Structure formats: structure tokens, C-alpha cells
Short mmCIF file of C-alpha atoms in Angstrom, two decimals:
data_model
loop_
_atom_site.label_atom_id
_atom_site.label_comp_id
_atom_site.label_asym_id
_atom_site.label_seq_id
_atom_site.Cartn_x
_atom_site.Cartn_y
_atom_site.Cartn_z
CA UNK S 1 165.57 134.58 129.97
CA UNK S 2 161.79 134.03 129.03
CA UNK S 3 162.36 133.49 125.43
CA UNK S 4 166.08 131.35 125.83
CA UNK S 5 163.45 128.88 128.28
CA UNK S 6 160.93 128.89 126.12
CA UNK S 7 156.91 128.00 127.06
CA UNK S 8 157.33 124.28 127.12
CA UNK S 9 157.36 124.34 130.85
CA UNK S 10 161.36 122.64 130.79
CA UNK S 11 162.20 125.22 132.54
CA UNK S 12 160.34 125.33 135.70
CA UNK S 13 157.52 127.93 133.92
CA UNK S 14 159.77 130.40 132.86
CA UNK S 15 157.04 133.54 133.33
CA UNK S 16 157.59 132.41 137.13
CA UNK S 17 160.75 132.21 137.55
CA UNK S 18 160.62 135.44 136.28
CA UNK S 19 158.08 137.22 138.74
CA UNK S 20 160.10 135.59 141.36
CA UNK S 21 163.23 136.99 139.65
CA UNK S 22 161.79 140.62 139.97
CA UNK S 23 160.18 140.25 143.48
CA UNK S 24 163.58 139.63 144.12
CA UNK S 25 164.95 142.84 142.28
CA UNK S 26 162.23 145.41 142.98
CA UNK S 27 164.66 147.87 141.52
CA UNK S 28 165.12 146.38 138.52
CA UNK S 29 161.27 145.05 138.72
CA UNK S 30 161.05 148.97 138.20
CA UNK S 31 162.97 150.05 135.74
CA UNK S 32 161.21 147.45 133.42
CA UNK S 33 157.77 148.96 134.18
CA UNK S 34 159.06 152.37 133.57
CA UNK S 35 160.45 151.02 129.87
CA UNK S 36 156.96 150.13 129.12
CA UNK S 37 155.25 153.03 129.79
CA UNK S 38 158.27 154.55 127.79
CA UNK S 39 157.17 152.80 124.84
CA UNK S 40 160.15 149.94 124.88
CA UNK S 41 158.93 147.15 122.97
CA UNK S 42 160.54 144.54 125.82
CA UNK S 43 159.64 145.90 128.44
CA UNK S 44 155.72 146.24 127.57
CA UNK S 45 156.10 142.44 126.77
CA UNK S 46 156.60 141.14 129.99
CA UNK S 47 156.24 144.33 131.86
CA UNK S 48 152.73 142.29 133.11
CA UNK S 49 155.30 140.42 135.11
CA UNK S 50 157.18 142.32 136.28
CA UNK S 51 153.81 144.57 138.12
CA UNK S 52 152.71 141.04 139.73
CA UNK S 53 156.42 140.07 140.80
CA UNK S 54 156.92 143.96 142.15
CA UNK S 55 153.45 143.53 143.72
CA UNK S 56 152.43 147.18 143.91
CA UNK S 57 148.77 148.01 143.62
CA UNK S 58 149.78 151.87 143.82
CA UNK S 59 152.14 151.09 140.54
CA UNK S 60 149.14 149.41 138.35
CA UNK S 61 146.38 152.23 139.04
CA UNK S 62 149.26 154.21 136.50
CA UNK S 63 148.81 151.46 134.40
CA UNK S 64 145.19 151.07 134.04
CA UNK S 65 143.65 154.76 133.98
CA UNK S 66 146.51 155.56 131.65
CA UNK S 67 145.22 157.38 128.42
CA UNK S 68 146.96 155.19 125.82
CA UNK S 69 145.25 151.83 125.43
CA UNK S 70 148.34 149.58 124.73
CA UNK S 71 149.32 150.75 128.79
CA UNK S 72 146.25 149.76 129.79
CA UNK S 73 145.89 146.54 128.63
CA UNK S 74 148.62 145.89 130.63
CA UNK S 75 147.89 146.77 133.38
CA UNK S 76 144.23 145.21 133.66
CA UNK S 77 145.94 141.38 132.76
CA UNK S 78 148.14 142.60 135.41
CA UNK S 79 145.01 142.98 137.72
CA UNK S 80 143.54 140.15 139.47
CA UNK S 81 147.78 138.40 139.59
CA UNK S 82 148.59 140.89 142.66
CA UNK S 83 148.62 139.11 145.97
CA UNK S 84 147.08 140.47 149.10
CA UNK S 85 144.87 142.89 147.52
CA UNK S 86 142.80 144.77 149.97
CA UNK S 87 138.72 145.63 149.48
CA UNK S 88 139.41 149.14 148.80
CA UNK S 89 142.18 148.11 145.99
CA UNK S 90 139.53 144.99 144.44
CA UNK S 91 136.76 147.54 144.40
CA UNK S 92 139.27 150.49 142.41
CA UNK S 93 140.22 147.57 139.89
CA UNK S 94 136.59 146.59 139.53
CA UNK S 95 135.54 150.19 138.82
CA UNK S 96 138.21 150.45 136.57
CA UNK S 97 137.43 147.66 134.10
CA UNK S 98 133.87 148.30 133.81
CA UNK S 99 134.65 151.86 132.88
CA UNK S 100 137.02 150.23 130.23
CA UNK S 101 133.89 147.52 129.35
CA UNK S 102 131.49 150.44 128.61
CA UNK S 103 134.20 152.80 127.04
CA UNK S 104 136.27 150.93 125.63
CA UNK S 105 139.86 152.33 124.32
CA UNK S 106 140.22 149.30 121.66
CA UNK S 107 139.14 145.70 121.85
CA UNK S 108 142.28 144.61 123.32
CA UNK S 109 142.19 146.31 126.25
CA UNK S 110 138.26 145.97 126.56
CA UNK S 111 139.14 142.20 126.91
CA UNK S 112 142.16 142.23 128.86
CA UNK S 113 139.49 144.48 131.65
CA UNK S 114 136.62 141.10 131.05
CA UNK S 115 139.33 138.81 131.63
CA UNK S 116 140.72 141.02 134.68
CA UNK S 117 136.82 141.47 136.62
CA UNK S 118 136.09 137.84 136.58
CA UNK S 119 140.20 137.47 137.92
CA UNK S 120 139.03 139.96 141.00
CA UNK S 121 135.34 138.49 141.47
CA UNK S 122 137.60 134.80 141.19
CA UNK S 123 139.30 135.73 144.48
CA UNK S 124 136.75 137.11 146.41
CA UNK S 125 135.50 134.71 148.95
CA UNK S 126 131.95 136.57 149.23
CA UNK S 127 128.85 135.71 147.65
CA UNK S 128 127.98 138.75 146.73
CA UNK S 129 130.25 140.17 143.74
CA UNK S 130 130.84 144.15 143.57
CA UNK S 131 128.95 145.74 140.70
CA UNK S 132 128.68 142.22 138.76
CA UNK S 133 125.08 143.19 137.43
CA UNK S 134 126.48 146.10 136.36
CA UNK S 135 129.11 144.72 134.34
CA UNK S 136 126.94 141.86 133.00
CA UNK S 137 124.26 143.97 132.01
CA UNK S 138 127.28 146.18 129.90
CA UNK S 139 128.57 142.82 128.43
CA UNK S 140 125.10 141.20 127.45
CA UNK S 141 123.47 144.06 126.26
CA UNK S 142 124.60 143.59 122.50
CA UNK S 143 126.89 141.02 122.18
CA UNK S 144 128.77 139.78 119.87
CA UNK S 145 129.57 135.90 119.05
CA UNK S 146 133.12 136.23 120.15
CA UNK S 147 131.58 137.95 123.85
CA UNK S 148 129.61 135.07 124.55
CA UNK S 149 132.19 132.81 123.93
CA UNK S 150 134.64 134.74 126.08
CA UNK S 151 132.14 134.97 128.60
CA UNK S 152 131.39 131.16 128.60
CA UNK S 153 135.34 130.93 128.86
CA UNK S 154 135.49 132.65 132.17
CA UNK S 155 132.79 130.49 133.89
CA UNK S 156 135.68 127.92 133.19
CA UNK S 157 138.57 129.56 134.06
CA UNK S 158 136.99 131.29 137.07
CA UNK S 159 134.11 128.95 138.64
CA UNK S 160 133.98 130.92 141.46
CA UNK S 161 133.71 134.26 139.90
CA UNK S 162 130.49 134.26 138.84
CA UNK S 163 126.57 134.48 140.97
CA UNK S 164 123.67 132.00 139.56
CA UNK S 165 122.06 135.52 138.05
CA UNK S 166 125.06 135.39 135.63
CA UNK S 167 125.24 132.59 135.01
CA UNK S 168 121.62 132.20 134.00
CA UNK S 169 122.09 135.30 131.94
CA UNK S 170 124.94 133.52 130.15
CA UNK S 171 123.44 130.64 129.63
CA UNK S 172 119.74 132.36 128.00
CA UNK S 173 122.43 135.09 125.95
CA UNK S 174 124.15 132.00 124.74
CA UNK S 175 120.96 130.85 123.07
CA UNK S 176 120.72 133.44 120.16
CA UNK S 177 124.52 132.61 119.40
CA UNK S 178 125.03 132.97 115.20
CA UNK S 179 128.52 131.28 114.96
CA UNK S 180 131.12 129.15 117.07
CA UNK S 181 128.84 126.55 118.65
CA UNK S 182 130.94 123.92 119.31
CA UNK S 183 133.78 126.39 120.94
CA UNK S 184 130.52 127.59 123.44
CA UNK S 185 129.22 124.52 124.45
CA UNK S 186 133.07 123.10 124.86
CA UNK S 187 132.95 126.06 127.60
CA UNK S 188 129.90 125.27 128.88
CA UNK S 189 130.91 121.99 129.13
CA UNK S 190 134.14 122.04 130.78
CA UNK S 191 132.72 124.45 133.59
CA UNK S 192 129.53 122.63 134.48
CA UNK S 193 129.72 121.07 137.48
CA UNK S 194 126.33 119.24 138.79
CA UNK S 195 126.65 119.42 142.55
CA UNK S 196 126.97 123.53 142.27
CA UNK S 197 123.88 125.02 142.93
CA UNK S 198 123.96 128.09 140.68
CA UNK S 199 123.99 125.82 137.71
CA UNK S 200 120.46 124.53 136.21
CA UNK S 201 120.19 121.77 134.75
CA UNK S 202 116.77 122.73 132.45
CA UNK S 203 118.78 125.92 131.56
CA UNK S 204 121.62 123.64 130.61
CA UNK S 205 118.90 121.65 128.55
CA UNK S 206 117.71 124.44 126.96
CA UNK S 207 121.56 125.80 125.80
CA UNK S 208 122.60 122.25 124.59
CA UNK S 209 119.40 121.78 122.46
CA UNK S 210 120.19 124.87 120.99
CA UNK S 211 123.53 124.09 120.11
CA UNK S 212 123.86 120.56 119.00
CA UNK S 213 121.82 120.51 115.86
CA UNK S 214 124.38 123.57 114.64
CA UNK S 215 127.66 121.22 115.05
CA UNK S 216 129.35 120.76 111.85
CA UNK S 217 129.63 117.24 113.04
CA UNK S 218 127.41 114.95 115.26
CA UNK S 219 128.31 115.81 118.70
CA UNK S 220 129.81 112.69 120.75
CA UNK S 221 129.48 111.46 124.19
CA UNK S 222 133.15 111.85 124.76
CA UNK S 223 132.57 115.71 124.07
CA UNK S 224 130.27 116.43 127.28
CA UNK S 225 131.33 114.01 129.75
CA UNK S 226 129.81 116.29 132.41
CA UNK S 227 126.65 117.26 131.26
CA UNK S 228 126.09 113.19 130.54
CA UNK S 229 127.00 112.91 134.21
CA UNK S 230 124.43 115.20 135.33
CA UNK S 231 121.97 113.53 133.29
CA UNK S 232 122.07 110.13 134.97
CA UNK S 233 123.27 111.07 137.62
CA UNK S 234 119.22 111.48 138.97
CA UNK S 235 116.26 109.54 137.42
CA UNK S 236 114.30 113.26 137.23
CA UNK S 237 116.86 114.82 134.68
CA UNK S 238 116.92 111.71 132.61
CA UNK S 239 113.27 111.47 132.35
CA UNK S 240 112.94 115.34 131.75
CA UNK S 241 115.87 115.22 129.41
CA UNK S 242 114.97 112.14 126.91
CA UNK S 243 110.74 112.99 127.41
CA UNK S 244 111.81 116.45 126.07
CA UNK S 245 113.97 115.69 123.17
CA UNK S 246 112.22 112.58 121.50
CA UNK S 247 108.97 114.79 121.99
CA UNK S 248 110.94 117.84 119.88
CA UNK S 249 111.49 114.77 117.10
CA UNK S 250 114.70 117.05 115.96
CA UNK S 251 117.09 114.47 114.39
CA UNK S 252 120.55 115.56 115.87
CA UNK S 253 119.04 115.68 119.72
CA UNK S 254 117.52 112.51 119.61
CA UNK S 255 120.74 110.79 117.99
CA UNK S 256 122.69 112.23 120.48
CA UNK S 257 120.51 110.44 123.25
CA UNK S 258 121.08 107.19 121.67
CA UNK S 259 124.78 108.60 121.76
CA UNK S 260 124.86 109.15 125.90
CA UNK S 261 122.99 105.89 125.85
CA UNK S 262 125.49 104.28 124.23
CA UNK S 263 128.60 105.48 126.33
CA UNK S 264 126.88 103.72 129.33
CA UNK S 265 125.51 100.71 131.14
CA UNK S 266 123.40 98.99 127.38
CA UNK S 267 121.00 97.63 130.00
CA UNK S 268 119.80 100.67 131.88
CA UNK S 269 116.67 101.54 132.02
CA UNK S 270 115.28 105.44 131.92
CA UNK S 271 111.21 105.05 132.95
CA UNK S 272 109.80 108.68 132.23
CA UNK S 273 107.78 110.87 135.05
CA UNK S 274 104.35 111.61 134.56
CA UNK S 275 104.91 114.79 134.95
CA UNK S 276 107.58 115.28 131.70
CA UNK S 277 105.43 113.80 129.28
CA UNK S 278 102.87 115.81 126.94
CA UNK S 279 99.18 115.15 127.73
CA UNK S 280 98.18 114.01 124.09
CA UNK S 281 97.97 110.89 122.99
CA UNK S 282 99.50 111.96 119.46
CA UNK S 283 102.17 113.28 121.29
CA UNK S 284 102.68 110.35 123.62
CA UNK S 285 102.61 108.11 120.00
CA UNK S 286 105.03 110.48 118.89
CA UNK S 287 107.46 109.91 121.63
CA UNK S 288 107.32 106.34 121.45
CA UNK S 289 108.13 105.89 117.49
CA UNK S 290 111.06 108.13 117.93
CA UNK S 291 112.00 106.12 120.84
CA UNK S 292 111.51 103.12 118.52
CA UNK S 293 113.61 105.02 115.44
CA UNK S 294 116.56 106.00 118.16
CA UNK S 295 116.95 103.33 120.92
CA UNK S 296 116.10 100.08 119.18
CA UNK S 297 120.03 98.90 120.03
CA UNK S 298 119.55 99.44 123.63
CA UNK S 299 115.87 97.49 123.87
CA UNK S 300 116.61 97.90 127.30
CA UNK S 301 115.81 101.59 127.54
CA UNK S 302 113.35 101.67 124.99
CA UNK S 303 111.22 98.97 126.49
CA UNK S 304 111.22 101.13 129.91
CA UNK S 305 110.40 104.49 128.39
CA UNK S 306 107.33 102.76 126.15
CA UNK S 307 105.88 100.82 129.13
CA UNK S 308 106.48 104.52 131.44
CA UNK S 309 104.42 105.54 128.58
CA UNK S 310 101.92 102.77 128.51
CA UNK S 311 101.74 103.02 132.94
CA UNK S 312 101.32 107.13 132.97
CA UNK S 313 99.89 108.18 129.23
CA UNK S 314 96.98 108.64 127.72
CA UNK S 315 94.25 105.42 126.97
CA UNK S 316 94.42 106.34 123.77
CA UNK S 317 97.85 105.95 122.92
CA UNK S 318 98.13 102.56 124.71
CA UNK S 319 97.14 100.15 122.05
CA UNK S 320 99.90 101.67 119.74
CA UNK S 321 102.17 101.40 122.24
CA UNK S 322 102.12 98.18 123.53
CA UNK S 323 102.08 97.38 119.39
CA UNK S 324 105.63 98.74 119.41
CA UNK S 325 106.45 97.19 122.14
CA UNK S 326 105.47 93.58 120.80
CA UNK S 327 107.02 94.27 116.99
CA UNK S 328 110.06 95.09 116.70
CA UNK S 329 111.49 95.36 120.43
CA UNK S 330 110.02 92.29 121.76
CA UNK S 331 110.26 90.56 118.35
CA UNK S 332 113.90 91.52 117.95
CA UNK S 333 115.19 90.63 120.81
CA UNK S 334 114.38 88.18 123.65
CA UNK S 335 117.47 87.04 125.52
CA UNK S 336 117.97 90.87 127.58
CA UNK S 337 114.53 91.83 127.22
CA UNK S 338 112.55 89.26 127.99
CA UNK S 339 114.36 88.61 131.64
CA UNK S 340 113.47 92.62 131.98
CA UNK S 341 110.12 92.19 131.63
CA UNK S 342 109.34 89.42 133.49
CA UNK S 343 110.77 92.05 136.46
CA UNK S 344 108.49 93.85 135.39
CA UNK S 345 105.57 90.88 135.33
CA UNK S 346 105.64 91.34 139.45
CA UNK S 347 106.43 95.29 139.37
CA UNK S 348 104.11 96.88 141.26
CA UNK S 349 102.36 98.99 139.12
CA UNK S 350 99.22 96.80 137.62
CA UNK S 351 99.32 98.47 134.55
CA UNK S 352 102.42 97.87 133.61
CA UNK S 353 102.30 94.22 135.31
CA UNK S 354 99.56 93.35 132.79
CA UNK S 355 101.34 94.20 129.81
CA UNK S 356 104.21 92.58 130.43
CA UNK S 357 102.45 89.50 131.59
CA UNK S 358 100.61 89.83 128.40
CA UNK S 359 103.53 90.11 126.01
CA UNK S 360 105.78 87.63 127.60
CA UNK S 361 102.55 85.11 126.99
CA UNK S 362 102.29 86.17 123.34
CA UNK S 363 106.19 85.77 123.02
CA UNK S 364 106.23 82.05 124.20
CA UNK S 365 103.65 81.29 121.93
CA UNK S 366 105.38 83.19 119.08
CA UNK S 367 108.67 80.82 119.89
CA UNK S 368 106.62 77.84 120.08
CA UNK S 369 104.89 78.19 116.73
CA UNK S 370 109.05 78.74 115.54
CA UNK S 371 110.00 75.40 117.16
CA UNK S 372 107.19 73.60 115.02
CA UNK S 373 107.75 75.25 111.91
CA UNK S 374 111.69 74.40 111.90
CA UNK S 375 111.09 71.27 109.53
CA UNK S 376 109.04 73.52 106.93
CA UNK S 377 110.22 72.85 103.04
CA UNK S 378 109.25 76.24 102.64
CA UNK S 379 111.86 77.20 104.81
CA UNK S 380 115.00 75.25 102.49
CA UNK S 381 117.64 75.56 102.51
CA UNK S 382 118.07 74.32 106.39
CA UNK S 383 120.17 76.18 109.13
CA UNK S 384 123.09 72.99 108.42
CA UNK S 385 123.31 74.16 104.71
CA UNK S 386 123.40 77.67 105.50
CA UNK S 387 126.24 76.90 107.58
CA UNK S 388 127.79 74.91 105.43
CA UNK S 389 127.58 77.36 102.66
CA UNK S 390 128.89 79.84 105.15
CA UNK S 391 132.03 78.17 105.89
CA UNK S 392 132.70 77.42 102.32
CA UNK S 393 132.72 80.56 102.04
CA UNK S 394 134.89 82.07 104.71
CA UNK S 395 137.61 79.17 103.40
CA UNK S 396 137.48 80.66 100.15
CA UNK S 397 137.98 84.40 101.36
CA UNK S 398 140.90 83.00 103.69
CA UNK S 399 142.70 81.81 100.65
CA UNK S 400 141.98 84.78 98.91
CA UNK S 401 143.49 87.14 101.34
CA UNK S 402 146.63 83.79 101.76
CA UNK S 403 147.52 84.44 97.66
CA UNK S 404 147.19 88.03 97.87
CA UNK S 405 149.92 88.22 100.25
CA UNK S 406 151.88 86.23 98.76
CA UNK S 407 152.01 88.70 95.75
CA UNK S 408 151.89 91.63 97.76
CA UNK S 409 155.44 93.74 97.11
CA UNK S 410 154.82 94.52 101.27
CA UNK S 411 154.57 91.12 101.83
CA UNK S 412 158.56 90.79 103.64
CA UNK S 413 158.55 93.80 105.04
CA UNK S 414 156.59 92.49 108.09
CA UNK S 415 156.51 89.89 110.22
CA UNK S 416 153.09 87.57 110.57
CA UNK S 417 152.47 85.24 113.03
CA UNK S 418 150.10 82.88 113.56
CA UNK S 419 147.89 82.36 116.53
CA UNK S 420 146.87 78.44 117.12
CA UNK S 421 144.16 77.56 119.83
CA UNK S 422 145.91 77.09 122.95
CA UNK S 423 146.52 78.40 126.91
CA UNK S 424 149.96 80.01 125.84
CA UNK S 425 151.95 81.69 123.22
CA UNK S 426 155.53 80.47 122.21
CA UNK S 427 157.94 82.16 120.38
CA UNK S 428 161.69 82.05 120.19
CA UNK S 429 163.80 85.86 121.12
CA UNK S 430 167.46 86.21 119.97
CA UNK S 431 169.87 87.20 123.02
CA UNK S 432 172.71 90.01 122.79
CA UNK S 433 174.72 87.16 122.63
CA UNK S 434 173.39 85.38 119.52
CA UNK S 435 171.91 82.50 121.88
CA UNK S 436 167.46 81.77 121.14
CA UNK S 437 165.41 81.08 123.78
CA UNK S 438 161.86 80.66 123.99
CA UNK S 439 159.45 83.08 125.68
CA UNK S 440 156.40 81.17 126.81
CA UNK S 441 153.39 83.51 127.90
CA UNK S 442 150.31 82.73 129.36
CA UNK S 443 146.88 83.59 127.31
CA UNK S 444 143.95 84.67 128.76
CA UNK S 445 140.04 84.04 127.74
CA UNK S 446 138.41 87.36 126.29
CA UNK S 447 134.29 86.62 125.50
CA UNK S 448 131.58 88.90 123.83
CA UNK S 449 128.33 88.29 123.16
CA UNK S 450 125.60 90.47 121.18
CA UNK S 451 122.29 89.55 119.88
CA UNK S 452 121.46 90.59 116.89
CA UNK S 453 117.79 91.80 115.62
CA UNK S 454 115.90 88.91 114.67
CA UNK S 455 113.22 90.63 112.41
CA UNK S 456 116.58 92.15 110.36
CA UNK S 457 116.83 88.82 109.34
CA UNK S 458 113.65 87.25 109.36
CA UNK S 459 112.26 90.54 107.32
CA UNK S 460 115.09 92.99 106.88
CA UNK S 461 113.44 95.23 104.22
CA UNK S 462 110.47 96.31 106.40
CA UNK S 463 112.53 96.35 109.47
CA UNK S 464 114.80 98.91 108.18
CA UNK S 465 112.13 101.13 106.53
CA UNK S 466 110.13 101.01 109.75
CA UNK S 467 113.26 102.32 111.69
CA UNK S 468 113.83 104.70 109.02
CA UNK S 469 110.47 106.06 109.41
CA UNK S 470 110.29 106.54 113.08
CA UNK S 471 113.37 108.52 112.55
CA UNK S 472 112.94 111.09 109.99
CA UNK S 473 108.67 111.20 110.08
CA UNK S 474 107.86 114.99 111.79
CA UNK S 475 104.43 115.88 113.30
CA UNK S 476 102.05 117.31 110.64
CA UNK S 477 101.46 121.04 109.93
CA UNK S 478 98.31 122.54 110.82
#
């Protein structure tokens, strides 16, 4: 019946209907599991089924101290399915897979027992979970790649299985992982969840800056939609979070916080603590060039992490700062930015009052001196014969692409139409009937707006190697 339905789920889940079809026929529920211990090829198949339709905790203790390892696979992925199991029967099963996890009879029943404790610890309502240290310390004493990624597995499947001690141990094992990083943190991922309290976030920080720089490819925002959640979800995990990674300068962390950035809000702003940034005024520097190299699209952010920089760091590293913050952000960009910091012209720190009163003055001048050098001849051709020149050539490249559809062998295959200014769109439909009539539909506005980088046009060559550098430049070697 199984294989006819098939595992598409068209069938109602056919693996239920059949462990309601044997708690239905006990007797035949019975025979099955007594085929499998014979050795019968079908009946050790789904013979797992069969023990949680026949519900018999007596039956599977057969099954899992049985000598032969194929029997007692079985019966431990049977473990964990049986409904109202008592204390007594949770604490034999438990017993019985860690005696399997430190002996093990082969590797499939050793993981069949993993997946069957954190099934019995998943059900149990308590806090405290029978001999979990004891089983943890078995797993994470020398484990392999494929361990910890089982392990990180079961904090997913089962969320409630497992204490904050094992989870922290999971999380620092997970660390010195040699292979399958992107299957561990997909794990980690898909079982964090921020408003549990067993989960840390700095431990989480610690895993995902291990793991990210060892993707094959640059890890996405879509990819950890939870831990991106946590981050923003409080000011003190951003601040800890992006102070952290643009102070470790690694090129696959900080890309990935221009990444979260990106998947958000493009005018947030992420001021750091005092108490995450590095007391050096190289470091501080550091922090703020990176910021520079990795943020410069969202001058939002970057201008609030280099004036929480200039408000809480070091004397020292204030001139450079502000510097940065003048050329390019402030240079760059003025119609998000410069609203932001005249906020920040009344905020009610002093320090950072005074700079931003300081560079919105410089910034007025700097447009002022713009307005009266518009009429330069050193500045020929004008903006009119740019755009002249501009259109000219987006005419030419229209007829271009006009001719070269015209000779294109694909060209009647499909139909183009043609989309005139206007409130509506007309076309004509043919009926069943043969009959046309028109199909009028209303059209509705759709407007975008982004400012682009003013010094990567006025000087494009040093603008680019300046980001360059704040990317890929690393701290000296002593």
C-alpha cells in the first residue's frame, strides 16, 4: 500500500495511513514485526511502523537491545514515535541509546539512537533532560564533521529537546568544523529563534564568523533570515555585531554586513556603544575606513557608525574621522544625508552636534562655490550638450536594437507591443466566437529615485581606488 501511494503526500501520507492501518490490526501489526526480526526484507522496511501503530513499549525493548544491529536500528527510529510513554519507559529508551552512542553496533544504528534521544528529550515537558550531559559529552568528545552537522540538525527538528549547556556546547564544537559549512549554519539558522533564552546571540556571532568566510559562495541575506532578525531586532546586537566585524577587517564578514544592510530599511541608522568599540585610536581609524570601503551605498548607516565613533572614540582618531565623513560620504551624497545630519545638528550629544553643525556649514559653502563655477569654460562642454549628446545617443542605440529585430530569424515568433504614455492600456481580444473587442485597463504610476555618488563622477578614478583600499587594506604585522 506504501509504495502503490507513493511519498508525494496524494495519498493522505501514506506511512499514516498505515500506522493507523495496524493500530487497527494489532494482529497483523504483529506478525509484521515478527517478519523483521525474521530477517524478511518487507517487513524490516516498514516494520518501524508497524511498532508505533501497535504502540507497545514492551515489543521495542526486543528491538533495541537486540544483538544484530540492522534490529536495532529499528527499533531506536521506532523510539521517541510511541504515544503515552511513561518516565520509567523514556528513561529505559534513553539508557538504551546512549549505550548504542558509546558502543556503537554500526553507524546506522549509532544514528538512528542520536536521532531517537533528542525524539525522547523532544517530548519531555521538563527542563531538566535525563542523562543529556552524558550523552553530549559521548557525542562531542571527537566528532566528526558529519556529527556536528547531525547534531545542529536536531536543534531544528527538536527545539525543545535540547538545555542552553548543549546548546552552547554545539555551538563552540561547531567552531572547529573542517567541511560542510553552509549545511551547519543552514541548521543553525533554521533553529535559532531570538526570543528563546538558551540561545546567545555572541555565541551565535562567534559560529557565523566562523563559518561565512568558508562558503563556496558569498553568503546572502535571504540565507539567515533569522539571525538578521536577531540582529536588528535590538540596537545592542547591532552595535556589538557590525563594531566586531569591521574591527576583524575579514573581507567576507564585512560584505555580508553591507549584505543584511541591504535587505533592510537603506536609511537606518546603527550608532555603535561605547562599550563595543576597541580603545585605540588605530583601531577606531580602522573601523571607520572599512565602514567607508563596505557601507558607502547606505551613507545612512555609515554616517551614524563614524559620528558613534567620532561622539565615544578616541581624540586621536577624530580628525580622521570627521575627514571621512566630509569626503566621500558627505561629498557623495547630500539629498538623504544631509537632512540626517541636520537631526543630528540639535542631537543631544555636543560632540556630535558640533560636527554636524560643522560639516553641514562646510557643505553649503562647497555647493555655493558649485553654483558660481557652473559658467566655467573649463568646464565645456555644458550640462545642455551633454544631454544633447546623450540623447543622440540613446536614438541611435534604439534604432540599432529596431533593425536588429527586424533581421532577427525570432523576430515572428513573438508578439511586441508597444507602450505609449498614457492613464490606460488598450488592446483588442478575439472572442470564442470570432467577434474583437477591446480590453481597456487602467495604469498605475510606479516612481524610483536613487542618487548616485557625486565624486564617481566628478573624480571617478580616485573614488574607486579609495573604496578599493578601505576594503582590501589589513592592519600591519608587528
Amino acid at each position: 500500500m506504501v509504495e502503490k501511494a507513493g511519498s508525494d503526500g496524494a495519498s493522505n501520507t501514506p506511512f499514516v495511513s498505515f500506522v493507523r492501518w495496524c493500530e487497527k490490526h494489532p494482529s497483523q501489526a504483529r506478525e509484521i514485526i515478527l517478519g523483521a526480526k525474521d530477517g524478511q526484507a518487507d517487513c524490516q522496511r516498514f516494520c518501524v511502523f508497524a511498532l508505533q501503530g501497535l504502540n507497545d513499549f514492551g515489543c521495542l525493548v526486543g528491538f533495541v537491545g537486540d544483538a544484530r544491529a540492522e534490529i536495532r536500528s529499528i527499533g531506536f527510529r521506532a523510539l521517541g514515535r510511541l504515544k503515552n510513554m511513561t518516565t520509567q519507559d523514556d528513561h529505559t529508551g534513553i539508557d538504551a541509546c546512549l549505550s548504542e552512542i558509546q558502543n556503537p553496533s554500526s553507524d546506522d544504528a549509532r544514528n538512528a539512537a542520536i536521532e531517537a534521544v533528542f525524539r525522547v528529550w523532544d517530548n519531555d515537558a521538563t527542563e531538566e533532560k535525563y542523562r543529556q550531559d552524558e550523552v553530549m559529552k559521548s557525542l562531542l568528545d571527537k566528532p566528526t564533521d558529519e556529527d556536528l552537522v547531525r547534531l545542529s540538525a536536531m536543534l531544528f527538528y527538536h527545539k525543545n529537546a535540547s538545555t542552553e549547556k548543549t546548546i552552547s556546547a554545539i555551538l563552540s564544537k561547531l567552531q572547529g568544523i573542517s567541511s560542510s559549512f553552509e549545511a551547519a549554519s543552514h541548521w543553525i539558522e533554521s533553529a535559532l529563534t531570538w526570543k528563546d533564552d538558551r540561545w546567545s546571540f555572541k555565541q551565535v556571532v562567534a559560529f557565523m564568523e566562523v563559518m561565512v568566510p568558508r562558503f563556496e559562495q558569498p553568503a546572502k541575506s535571504k540565507q539567515f533570515h533569522s539571525f538578521i532578525e536577531w540582529v536588528f531586532i535590538e540596537r545592542a546586537n547591532a552595535s556589538y555585531l557590525f563594531a566586531r566585524w569591521l574591527n576583524s577587517g575579514d573581507f567576507s564578514l564585512c560584505s555580508f554586513l553591507a549584505e543584511m544592510v541591504s535587505g533592510g530599511d537603506r536609511g537606518v541608522a546603527l550608532p555603535l556603544l561605547p562599550n563595543d568599540l576597541p580603545p585605540g585610536a588605530v583601531d577606531q581609524i580602522f573601523i571607520a575606513r572599512k565602514c567607508i570601503g563596505f557601507l558607502w551605498l547606505h551613507e545612512i548607516t555609515a554616517a551614524s557608525i563614524l559620528l558613534s565613533l567620532v561622539e565615544h572614540g578616541h581624540p586621536d582618531a577624530v580628525p580622521e574621522i570627521e575627514a571621512l565623513l566630509w569626503e566621500p560620504l558627505l561629498l557623495s551624497y547630500s539629498s538623504e544625508l544631509r537632512p540626517y545630519l541636520e537631526q543630528q545638528a540639535s542631537s543631544a550629544s555636543p560632540t556630535a552636534a558640533k560636527v554636524a553643525q560643522e560639516l553641514i556649514a562646510q557643505h553649503a559653502a562647497y555647493i555655493e562655490g558649485l553654483e558660481k563655477a557652473h559658467d566655467l569654460s573649463e568646464l565645456e562642454p555644458s550640462n545642455e550638450a551633454r544631454r544633447a549628446a546623450a540623447i543622440k545617443d540613446h536614438q541611435r542605440n534604439t534604432d540599432i536594437q529596431k533593425q536588429a529585430r527586424k533581421m532577427s530569424i525570432f523576430g515572428d515568433m513573438f508578439h511586441t507591443a508597444t507602450m505609449l504614455y498614457g492613464k490606460k492600456s488598450f488592446s483588442m481580444i478575439t472572442g470564442a466566437d470570432g467577434k474583437k473587442f477591446p480590453n481597456i485597463t487602467p495604469l498605475s504610476e510606479h516612481s524610483y529615485s536613487f542618487e548616485f555618488p557625486r565624486l564617481s563622477v566628478v573624480d571617478p578614478v580616485g573614488f574607486n581606488a579609495l573604496l578599493t583600499v578601505c576594503r582590501v587594506e589589513q592592519r600591519k604585522t608587528q
